[in-house]
Tab-separated table of C-alpha atoms and ligand atoms in Angstrom:
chain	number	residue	atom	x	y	z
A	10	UNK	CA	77.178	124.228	103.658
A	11	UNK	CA	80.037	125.917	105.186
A	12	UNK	CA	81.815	129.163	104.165
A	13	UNK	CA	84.749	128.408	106.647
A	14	UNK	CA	88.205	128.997	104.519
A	15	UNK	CA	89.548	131.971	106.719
A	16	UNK	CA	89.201	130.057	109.538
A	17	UNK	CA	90.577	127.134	107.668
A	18	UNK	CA	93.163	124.860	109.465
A	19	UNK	CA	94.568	124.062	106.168
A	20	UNK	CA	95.698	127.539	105.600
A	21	UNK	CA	99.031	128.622	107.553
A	22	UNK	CA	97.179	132.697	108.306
A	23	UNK	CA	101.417	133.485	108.445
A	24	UNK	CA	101.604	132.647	104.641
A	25	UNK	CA	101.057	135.995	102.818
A	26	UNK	CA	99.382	135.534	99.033
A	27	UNK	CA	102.476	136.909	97.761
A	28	UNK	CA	104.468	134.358	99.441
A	29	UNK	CA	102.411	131.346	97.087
A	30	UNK	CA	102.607	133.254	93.943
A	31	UNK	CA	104.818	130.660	91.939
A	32	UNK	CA	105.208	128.009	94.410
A	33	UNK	CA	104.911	124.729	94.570
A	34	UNK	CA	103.509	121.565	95.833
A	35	UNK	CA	102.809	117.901	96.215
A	36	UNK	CA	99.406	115.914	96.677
A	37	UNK	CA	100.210	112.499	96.555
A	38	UNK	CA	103.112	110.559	98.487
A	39	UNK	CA	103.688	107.229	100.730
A	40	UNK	CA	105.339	107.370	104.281
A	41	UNK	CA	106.811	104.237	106.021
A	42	UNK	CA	103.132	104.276	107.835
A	43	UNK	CA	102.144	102.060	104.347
A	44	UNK	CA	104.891	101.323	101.452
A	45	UNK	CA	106.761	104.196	101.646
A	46	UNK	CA	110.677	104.431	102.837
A	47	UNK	CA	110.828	107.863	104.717
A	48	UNK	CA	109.069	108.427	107.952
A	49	UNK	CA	105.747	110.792	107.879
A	50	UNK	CA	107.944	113.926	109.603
A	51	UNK	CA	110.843	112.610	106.975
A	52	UNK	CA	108.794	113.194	104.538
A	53	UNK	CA	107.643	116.769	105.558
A	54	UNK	CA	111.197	117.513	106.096
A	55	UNK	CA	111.930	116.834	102.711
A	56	UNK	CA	108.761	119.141	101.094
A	57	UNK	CA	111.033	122.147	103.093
A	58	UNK	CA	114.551	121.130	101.704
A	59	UNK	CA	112.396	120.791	98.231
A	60	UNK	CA	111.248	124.186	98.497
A	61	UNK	CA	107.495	123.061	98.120
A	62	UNK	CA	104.839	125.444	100.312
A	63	UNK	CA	102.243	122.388	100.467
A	64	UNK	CA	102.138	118.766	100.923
A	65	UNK	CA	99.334	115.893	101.409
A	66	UNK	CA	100.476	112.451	103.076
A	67	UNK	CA	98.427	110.002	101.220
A	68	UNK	CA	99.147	106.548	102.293
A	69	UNK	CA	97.735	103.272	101.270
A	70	UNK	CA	95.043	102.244	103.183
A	71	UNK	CA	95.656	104.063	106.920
A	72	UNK	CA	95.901	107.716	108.463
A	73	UNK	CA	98.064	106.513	110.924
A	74	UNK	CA	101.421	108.678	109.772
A	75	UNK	CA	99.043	112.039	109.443
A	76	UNK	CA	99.206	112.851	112.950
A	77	UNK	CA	103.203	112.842	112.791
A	78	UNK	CA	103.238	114.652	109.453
A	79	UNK	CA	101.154	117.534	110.190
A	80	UNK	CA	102.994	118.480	113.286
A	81	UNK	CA	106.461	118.655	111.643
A	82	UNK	CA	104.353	120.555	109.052
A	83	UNK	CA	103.057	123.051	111.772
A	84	UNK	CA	106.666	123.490	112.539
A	85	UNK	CA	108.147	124.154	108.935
A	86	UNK	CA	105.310	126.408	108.331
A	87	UNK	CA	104.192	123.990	105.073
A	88	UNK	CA	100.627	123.783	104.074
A	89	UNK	CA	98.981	120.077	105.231
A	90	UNK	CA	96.578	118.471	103.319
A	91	UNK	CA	95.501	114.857	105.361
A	92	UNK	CA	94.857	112.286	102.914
A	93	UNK	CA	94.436	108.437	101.764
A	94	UNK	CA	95.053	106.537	98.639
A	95	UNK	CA	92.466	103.825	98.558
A	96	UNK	CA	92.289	100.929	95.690
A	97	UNK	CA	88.741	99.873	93.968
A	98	UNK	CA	87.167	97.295	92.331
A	99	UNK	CA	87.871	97.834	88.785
A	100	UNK	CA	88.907	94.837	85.553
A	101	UNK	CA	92.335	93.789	84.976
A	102	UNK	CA	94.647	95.045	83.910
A	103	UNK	CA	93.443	98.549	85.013
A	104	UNK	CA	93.581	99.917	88.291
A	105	UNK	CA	91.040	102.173	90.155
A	106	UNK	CA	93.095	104.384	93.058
A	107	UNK	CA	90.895	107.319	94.659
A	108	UNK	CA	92.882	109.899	96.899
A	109	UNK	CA	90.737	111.032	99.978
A	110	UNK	CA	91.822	114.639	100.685
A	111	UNK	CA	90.751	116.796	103.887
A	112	UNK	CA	89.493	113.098	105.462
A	113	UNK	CA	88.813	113.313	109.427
A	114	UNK	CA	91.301	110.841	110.913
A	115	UNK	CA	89.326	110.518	114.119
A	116	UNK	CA	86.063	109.797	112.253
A	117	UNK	CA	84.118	106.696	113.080
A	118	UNK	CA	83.849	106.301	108.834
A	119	UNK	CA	87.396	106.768	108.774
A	120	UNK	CA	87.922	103.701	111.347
A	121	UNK	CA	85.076	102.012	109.445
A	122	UNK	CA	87.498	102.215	106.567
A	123	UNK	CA	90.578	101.536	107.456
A	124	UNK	CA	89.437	98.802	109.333
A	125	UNK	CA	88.001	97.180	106.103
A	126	UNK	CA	90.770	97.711	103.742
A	127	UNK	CA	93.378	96.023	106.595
A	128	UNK	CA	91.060	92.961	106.384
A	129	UNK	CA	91.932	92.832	103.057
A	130	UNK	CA	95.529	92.363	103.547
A	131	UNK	CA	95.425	90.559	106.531
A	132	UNK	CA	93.603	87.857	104.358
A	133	UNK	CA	95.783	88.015	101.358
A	134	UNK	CA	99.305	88.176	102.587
A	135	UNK	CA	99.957	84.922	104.138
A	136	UNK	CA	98.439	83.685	101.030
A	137	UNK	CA	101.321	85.141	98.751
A	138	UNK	CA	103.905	83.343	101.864
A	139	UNK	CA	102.440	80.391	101.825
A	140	UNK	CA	102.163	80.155	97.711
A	141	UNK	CA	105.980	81.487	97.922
A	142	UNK	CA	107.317	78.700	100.505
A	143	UNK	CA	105.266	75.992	97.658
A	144	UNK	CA	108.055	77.828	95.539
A	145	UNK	CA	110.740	77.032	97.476
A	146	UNK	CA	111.090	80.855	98.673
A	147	UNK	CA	111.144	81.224	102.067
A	148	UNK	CA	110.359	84.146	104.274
A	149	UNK	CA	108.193	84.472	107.549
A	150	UNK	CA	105.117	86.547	108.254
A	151	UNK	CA	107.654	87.477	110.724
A	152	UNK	CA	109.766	88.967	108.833
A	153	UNK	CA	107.076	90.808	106.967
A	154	UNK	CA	106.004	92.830	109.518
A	155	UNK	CA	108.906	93.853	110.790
A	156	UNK	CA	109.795	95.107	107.403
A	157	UNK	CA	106.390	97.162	107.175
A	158	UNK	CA	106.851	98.641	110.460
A	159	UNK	CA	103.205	99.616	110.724
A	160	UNK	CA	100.256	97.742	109.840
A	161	UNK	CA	99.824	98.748	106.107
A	162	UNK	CA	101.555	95.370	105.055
A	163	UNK	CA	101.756	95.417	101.017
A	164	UNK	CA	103.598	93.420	98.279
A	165	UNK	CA	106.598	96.444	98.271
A	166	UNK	CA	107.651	95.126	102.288
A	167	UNK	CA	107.662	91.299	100.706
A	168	UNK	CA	109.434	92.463	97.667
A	169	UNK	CA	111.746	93.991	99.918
A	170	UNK	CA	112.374	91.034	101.965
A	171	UNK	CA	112.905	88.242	98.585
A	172	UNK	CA	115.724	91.096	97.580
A	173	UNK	CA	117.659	91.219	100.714
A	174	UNK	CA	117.178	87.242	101.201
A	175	UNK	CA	118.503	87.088	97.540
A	176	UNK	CA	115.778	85.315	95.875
A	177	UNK	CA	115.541	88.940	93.117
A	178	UNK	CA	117.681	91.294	92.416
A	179	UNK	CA	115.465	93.986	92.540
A	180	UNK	CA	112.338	95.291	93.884
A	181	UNK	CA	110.672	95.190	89.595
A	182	UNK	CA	111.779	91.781	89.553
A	183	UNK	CA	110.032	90.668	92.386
A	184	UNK	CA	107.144	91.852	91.381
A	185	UNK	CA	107.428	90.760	87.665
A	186	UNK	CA	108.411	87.199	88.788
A	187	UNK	CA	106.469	86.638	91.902
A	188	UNK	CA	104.008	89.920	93.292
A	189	UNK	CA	102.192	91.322	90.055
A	190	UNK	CA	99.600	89.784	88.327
A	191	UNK	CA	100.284	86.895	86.371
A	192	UNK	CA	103.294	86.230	88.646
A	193	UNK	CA	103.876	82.767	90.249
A	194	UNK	CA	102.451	84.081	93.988
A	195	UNK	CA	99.720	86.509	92.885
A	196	UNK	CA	96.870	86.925	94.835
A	197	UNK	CA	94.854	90.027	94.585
A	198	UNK	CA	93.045	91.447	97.553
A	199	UNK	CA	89.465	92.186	98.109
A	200	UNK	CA	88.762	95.831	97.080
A	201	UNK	CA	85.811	97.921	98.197
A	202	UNK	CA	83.540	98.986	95.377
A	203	UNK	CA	84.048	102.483	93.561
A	204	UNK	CA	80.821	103.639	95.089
A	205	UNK	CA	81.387	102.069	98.677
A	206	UNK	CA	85.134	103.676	98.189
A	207	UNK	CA	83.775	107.129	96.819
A	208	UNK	CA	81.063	107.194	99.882
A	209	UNK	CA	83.177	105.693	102.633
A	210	UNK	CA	85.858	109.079	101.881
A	211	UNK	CA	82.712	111.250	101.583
A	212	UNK	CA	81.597	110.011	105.091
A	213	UNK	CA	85.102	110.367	106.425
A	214	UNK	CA	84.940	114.751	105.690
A	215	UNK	CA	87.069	113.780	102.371
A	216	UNK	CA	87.171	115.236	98.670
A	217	UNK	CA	87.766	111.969	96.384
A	218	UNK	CA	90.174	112.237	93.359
A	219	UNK	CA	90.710	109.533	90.832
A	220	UNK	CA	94.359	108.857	90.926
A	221	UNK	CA	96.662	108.526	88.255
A	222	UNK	CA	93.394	107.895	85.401
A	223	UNK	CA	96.390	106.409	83.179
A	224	UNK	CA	96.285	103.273	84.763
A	225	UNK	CA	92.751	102.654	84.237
A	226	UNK	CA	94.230	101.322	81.275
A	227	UNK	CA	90.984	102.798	79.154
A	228	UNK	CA	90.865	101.803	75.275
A	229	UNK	CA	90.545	105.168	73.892
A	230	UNK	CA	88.558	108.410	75.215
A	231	UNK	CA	85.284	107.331	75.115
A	232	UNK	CA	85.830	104.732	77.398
A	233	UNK	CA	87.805	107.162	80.041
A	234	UNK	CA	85.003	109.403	79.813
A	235	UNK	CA	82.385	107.013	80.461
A	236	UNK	CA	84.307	105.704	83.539
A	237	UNK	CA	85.013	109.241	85.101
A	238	UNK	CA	81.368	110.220	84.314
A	239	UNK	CA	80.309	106.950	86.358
A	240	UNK	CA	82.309	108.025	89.240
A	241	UNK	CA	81.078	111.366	88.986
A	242	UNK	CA	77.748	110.079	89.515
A	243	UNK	CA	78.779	108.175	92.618
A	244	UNK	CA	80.411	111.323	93.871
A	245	UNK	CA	83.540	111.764	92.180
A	246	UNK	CA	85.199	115.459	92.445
A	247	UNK	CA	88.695	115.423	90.786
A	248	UNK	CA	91.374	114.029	89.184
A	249	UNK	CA	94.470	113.666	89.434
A	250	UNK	CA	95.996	115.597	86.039
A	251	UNK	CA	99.513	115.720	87.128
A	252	UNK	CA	101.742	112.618	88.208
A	253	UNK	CA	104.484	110.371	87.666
A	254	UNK	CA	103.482	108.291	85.091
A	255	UNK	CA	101.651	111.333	82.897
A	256	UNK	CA	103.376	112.767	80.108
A	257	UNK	CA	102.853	115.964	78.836
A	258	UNK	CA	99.888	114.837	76.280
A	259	UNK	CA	98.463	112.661	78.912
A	260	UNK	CA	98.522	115.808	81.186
A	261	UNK	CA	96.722	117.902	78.663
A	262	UNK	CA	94.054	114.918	78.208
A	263	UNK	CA	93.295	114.785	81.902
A	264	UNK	CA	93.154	118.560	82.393
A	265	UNK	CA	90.668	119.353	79.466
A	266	UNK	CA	88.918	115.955	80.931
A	267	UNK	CA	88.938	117.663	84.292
A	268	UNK	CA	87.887	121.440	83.157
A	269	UNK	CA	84.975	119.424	80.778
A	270	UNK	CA	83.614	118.378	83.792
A	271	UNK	CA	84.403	121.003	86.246
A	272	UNK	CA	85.963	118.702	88.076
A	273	UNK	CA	88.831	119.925	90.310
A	274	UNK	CA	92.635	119.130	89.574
A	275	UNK	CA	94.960	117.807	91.816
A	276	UNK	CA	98.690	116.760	91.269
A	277	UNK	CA	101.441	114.787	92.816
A	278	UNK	CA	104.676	112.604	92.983
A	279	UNK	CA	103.735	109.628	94.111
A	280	UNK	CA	106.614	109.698	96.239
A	281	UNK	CA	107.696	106.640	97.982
A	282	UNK	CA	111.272	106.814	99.037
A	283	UNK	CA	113.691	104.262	97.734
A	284	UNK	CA	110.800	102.169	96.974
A	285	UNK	CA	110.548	104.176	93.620
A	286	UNK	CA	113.748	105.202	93.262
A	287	UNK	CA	112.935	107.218	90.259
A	288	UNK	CA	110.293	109.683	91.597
A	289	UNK	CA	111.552	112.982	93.656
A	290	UNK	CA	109.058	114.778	95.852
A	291	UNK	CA	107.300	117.415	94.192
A	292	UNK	CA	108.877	116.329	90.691
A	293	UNK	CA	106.044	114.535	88.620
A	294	UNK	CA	107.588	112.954	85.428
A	295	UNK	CA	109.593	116.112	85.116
A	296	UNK	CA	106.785	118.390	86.003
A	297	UNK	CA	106.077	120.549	89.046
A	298	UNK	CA	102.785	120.921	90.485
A	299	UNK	CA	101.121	124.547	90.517
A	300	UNK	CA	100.033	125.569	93.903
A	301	UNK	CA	96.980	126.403	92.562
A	302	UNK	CA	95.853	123.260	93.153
A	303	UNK	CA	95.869	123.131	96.613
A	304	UNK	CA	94.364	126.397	97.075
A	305	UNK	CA	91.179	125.204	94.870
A	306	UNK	CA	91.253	122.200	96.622
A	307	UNK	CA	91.437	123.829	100.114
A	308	UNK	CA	88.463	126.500	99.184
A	309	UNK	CA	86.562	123.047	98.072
A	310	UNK	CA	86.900	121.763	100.760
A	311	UNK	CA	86.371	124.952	102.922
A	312	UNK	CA	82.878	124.728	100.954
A	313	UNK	CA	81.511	121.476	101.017
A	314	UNK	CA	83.583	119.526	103.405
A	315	UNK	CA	81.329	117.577	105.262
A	316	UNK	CA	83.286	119.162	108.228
A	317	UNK	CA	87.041	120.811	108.364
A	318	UNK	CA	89.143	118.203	108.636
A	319	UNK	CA	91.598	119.006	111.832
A	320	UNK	CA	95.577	118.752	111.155
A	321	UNK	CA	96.309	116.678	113.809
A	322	UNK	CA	94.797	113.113	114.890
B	17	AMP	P1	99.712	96.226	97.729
B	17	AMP	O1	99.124	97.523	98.203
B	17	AMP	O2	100.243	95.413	98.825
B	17	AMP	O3	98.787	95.450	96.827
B	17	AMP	O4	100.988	96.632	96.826
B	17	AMP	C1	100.820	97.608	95.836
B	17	AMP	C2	101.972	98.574	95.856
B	17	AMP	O5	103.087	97.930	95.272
B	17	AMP	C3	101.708	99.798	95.000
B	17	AMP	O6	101.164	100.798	95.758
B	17	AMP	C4	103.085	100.165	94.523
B	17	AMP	O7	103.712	100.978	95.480
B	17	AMP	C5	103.813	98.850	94.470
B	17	AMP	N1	103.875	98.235	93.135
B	17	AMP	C6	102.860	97.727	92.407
B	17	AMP	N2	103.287	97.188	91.257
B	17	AMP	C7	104.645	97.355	91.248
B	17	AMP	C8	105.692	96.991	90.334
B	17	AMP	N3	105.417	96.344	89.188
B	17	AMP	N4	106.956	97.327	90.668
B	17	AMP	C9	107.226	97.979	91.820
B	17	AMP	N5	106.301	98.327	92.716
B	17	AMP	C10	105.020	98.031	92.449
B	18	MN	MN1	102.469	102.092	96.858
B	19	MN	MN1	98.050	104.494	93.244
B	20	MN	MN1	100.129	106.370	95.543
């Protein structure tokens, strides 16, 4: 156990207390390093014009924008968080996201990882092409990647491409007509399981968080508790009470969920640029998310981080 949080490189030592007393922050946004539209600095850049004190990078899948993103945060003087948004096995139509916070981008688990969950796409994208060019809609692998930039290919970089090619109109109706499930070139992609997922971040120095719990899609209460108490057993230690698609009563759910289980709460956008035009940074279905967050996540991880996870790769 370590008792490091003075020391901690997630702690600017210029910030004064007084200086976070009302401010606030965001835990959970997308970079062009996976679907996101802004680059990792871009997105720093706009935490500062938003006034925010702390932000975590959490991209699908890779930590390759976190070395970018904590420098420009270094320079703005904003709080860093490095993280990943990872998806699990889990039955349609739910979906089973876990954030890794305070992960060690230059750990061999990390690598491990990442390597693992690019497989995934690798295998499942020219899939969705080919099915798409059985269609009669054609676009190139090509094409793809150059859209994606990086190597974090996903559905939103296709969807992209069938709107400017003028096959949909819009990014929604690509996905209702071709990309999501039950759309005419679905494929899904092979997921790790929640307890590989939970344990692979856990290796990796990170805290996992279940992401947005709405989309679990549970029945009713019972069901979300028995599925957060699951993941608590595999090693589970937040949740994600504040995002885009909460409302204020789901909100409330989550955080008495959260506090029942002593669980810690984290919050966030889910920003992705013009990919999601609606959501801001730092603006969570109206909300804004307390800064208290980050400093309980921060002393958590301070604590029992399996080491303190550096801010730059
Ligand atoms: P992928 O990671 O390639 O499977 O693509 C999933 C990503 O697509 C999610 O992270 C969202 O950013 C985006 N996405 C999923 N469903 C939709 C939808 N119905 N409309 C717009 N974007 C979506
Ligand atoms: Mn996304
Ligand atoms: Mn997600
Ligand atoms: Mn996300």
């Amino acid at each position: 156990m370590k008792l490091c949080l003075a020391g901690s490189p997630l702690v600017s030592p210029e910030k004064s207390c007084i200086d976070m007393i009302g401010s606030f922050i965001d835990l959970h946004s997308h970079s062009t390093a996976s679907d996101g539209t802004l680059a990792p600095a871009h997105v720093v850049q706009l935490a500062h014009e938003r006034g925010l004190s702390a932000l975590a990078l959490t991209d699908h899948d890779t930590v390759a924008g976190i070395g970018e993103a904590a420098e420009e945060a270094r320079r703005l003087n904003i709080d860093f968080v490095p993280g990943i948004e990872i998806s699990a096995e889990y039955p349609h139509p739910g979906t089973l996201h876990l954030l890794g916070y305070g992960v060690d981008p230059d750990s061999l688990a990390l690598r491990d990882l990442t390597q693992t969950l690019l497989e995934g796409r690798d295998n499942r994208n020219p899939r969705i092409i080919a099915k798409l060019k059985d269609l009669g809609v054609h676009i190139s692998m090509d094409e793809v990647e150059a859209q994606a930039g990086g190597n974090v290919i996903g559905r939103p970089h296709i969807a992209a491409i069938l709107m400017r090619k003028g096959y949909v109109n819009s990014i929604k109706q690509a996905f209702d007509k071709y990309l999501a499930p039950g759309g005419l070139a679905y494929f899904d992609k092979e997921r790790l399981s929640p307890k590989r997922a939970v344990e692979m971040i856990r290796e990796s120095g990170g805290v996992p968080v279940l992401a947005h719990p709405v989309q679990l899609r549970t029945d009713n209460g019972a069901q979300l508790e028995r599925v957060v108490k699951d993941l608590i057993d595999l090693g589970l230690q937040g949740l994600e009470v504040i995002h885009s698609d909460h409302d204020a009563k789901l909100v409330a759910k989550f955080t008495a969920l959260a506090d029942r289980f002593g669980l810690l709460k984290t919050g966030g956008s889910d920003f992705h640029g013009t990919n999601k035009k609606d959501i801001d940074l730092g603006v969570a279905n109206g909300r804004r998310i307390p800064r208290e967050f980050y400093d309980e996540l921060v002393a958590h991880l301070a604590v029992c981080g399996e080491k303190p996870p550096p801010l730059s790769s």
